[in-house]
PDB file of C-alpha atoms in Angstrom:
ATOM      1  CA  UNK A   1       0.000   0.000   0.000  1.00 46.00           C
ATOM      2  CA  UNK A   2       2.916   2.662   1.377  1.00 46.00           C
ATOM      3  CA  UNK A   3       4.368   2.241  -2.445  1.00 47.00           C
ATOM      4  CA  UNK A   4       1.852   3.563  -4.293  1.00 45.00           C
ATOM      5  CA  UNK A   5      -0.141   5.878  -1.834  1.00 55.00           C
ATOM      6  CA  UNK A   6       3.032   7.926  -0.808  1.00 59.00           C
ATOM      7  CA  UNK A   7       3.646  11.116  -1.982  1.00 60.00           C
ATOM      8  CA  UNK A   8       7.558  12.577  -1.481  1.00 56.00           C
ATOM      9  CA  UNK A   9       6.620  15.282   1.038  1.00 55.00           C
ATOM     10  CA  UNK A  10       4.325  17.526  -1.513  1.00 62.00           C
ATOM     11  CA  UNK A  11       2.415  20.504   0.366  1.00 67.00           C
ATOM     12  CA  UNK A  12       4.254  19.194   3.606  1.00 69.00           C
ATOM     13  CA  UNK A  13       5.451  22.106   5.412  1.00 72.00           C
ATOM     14  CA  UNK A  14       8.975  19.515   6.830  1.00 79.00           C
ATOM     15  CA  UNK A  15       9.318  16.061   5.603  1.00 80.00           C
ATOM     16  CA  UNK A  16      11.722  15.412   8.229  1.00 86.00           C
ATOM     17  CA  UNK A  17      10.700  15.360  11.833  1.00 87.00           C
ATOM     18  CA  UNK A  18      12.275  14.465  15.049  1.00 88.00           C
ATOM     19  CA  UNK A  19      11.216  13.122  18.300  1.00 88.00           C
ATOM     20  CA  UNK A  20      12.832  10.458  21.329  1.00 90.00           C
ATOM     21  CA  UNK A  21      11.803   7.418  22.638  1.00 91.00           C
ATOM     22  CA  UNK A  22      10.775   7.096  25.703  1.00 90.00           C
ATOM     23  CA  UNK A  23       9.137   5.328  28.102  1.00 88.00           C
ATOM     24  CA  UNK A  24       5.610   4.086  29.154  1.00 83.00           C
ATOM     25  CA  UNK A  25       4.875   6.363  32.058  1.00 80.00           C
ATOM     26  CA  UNK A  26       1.396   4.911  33.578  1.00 77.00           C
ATOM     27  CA  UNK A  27       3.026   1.212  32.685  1.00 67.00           C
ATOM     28  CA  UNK A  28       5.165   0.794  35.203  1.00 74.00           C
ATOM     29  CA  UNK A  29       7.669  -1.022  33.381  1.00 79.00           C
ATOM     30  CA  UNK A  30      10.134   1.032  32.225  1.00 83.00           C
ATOM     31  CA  UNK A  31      11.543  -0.938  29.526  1.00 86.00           C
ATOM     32  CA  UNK A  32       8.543  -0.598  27.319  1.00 87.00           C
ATOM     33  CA  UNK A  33       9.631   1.733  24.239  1.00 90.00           C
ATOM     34  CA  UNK A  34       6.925   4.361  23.554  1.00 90.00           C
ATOM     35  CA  UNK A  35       6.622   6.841  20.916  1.00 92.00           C
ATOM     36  CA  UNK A  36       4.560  10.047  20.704  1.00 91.00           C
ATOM     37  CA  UNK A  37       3.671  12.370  17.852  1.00 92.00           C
ATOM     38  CA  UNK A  38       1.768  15.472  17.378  1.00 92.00           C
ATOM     39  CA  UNK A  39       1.391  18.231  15.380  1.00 91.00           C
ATOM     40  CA  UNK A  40      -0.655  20.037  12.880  1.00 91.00           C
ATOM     41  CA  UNK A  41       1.600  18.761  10.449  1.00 90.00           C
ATOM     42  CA  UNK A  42       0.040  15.545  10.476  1.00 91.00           C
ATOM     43  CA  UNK A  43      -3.362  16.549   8.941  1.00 91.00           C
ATOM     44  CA  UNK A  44      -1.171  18.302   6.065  1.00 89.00           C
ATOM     45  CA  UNK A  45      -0.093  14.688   5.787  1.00 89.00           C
ATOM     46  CA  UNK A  46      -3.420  13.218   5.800  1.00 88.00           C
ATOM     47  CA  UNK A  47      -3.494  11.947   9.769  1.00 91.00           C
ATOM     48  CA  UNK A  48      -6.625  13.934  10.733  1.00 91.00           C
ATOM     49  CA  UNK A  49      -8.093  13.473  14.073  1.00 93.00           C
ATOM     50  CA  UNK A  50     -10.090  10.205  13.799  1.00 88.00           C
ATOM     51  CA  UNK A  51      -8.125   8.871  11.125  1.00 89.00           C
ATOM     52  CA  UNK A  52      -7.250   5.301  11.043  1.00 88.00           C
ATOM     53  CA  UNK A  53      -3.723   4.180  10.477  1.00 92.00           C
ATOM     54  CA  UNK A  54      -1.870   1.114  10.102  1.00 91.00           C
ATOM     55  CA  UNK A  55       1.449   1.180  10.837  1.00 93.00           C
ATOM     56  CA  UNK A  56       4.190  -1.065   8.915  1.00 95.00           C
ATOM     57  CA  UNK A  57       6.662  -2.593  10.793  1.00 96.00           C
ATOM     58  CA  UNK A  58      10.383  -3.029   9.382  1.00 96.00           C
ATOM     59  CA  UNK A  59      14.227  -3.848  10.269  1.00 95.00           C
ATOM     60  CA  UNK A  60      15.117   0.123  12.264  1.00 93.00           C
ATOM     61  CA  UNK A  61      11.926   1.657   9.869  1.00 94.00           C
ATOM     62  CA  UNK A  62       8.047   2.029  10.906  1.00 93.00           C
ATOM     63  CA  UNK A  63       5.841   3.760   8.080  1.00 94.00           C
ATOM     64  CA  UNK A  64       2.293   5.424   9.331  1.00 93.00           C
ATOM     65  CA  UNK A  65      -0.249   4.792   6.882  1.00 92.00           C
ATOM     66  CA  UNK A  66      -3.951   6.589   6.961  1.00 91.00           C
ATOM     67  CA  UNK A  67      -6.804   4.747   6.231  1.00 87.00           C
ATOM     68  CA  UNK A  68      -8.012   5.504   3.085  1.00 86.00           C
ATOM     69  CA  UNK A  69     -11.816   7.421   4.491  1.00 81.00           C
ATOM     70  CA  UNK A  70     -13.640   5.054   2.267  1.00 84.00           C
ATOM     71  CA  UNK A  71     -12.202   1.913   4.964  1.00 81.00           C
ATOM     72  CA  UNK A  72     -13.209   3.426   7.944  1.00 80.00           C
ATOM     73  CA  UNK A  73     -17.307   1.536   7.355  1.00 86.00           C
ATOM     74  CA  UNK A  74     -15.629  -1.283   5.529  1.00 87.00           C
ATOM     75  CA  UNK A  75     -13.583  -1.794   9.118  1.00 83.00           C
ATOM     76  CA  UNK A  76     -16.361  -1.020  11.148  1.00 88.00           C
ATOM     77  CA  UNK A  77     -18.533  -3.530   9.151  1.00 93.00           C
ATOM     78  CA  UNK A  78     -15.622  -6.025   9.428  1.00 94.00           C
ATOM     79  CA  UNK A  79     -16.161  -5.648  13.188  1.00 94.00           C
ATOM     80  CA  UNK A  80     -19.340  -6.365  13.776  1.00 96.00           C
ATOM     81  CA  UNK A  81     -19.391  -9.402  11.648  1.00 97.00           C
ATOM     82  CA  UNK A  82     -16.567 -10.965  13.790  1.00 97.00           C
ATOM     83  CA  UNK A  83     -18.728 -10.021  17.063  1.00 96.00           C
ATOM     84  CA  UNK A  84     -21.618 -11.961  14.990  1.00 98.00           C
ATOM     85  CA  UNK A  85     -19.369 -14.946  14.146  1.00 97.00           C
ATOM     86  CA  UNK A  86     -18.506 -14.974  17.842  1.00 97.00           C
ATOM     87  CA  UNK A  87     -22.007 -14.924  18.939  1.00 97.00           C
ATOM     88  CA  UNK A  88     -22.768 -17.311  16.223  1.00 97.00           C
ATOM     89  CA  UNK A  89     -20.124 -19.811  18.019  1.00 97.00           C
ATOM     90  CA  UNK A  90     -21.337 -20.126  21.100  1.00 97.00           C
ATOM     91  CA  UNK A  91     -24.753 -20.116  20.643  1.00 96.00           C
ATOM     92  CA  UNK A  92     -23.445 -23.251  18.046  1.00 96.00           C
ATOM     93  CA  UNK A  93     -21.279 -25.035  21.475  1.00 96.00           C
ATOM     94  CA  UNK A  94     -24.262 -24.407  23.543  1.00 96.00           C
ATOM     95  CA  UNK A  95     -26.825 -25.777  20.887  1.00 95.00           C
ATOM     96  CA  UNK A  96     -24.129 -29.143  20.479  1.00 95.00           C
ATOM     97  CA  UNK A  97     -23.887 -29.487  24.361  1.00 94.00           C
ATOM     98  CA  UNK A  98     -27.491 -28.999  24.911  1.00 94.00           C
ATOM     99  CA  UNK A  99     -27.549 -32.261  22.472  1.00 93.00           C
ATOM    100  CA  UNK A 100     -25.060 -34.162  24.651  1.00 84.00           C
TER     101      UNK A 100
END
């Protein structure tokens, strides 16, 4: 997805950003890595508030992608058919064990 939906920095006010790791603070363990971000440069590159983002994992990289606005139902729909399938489960186990 990141190689064809990213732009080089165009109508980005600084493509290059800094910020430090640091710690969990309410976690207790201090060990757990935790980065923050914020800024109103991140609606110029399409993070809104309420966006959705999936992030990419790599060897030393991560790469923030937005949810494209016409996912955001498509995920919520996604949702509430696993909580059906769920349901749909156990009302199966307790339908087989009421036949035991």
């Amino acid at each position: 997805m990141a190689e064809h939906d990213c732009k080089s920095g165009q109508g980005i006010s600084k493509t290059v950003r800094r910020c430090i790791v640091g710690y969990r603070p309410k976690g207790g363990d201090r060990s757990t890595p935790q980065v923050n971000i914020a800024g109103k440069w991140l609606r110029e590159a399409g993070f809104d508030v309420g966006t959705g983002v999936s992030l990419k994992v790599m060897d030393r990289c991560l790469v923030l992608i937005p949810d494209d606005p016409e996912e955001k139902p498509l995920r919520e729909l996604e949702q509430q058919l696993k909580a059906q399938r769920v349901e749909l489960d156990h009302a199966l186990q307790r339908m087989w064990a009421a036949l035991a």
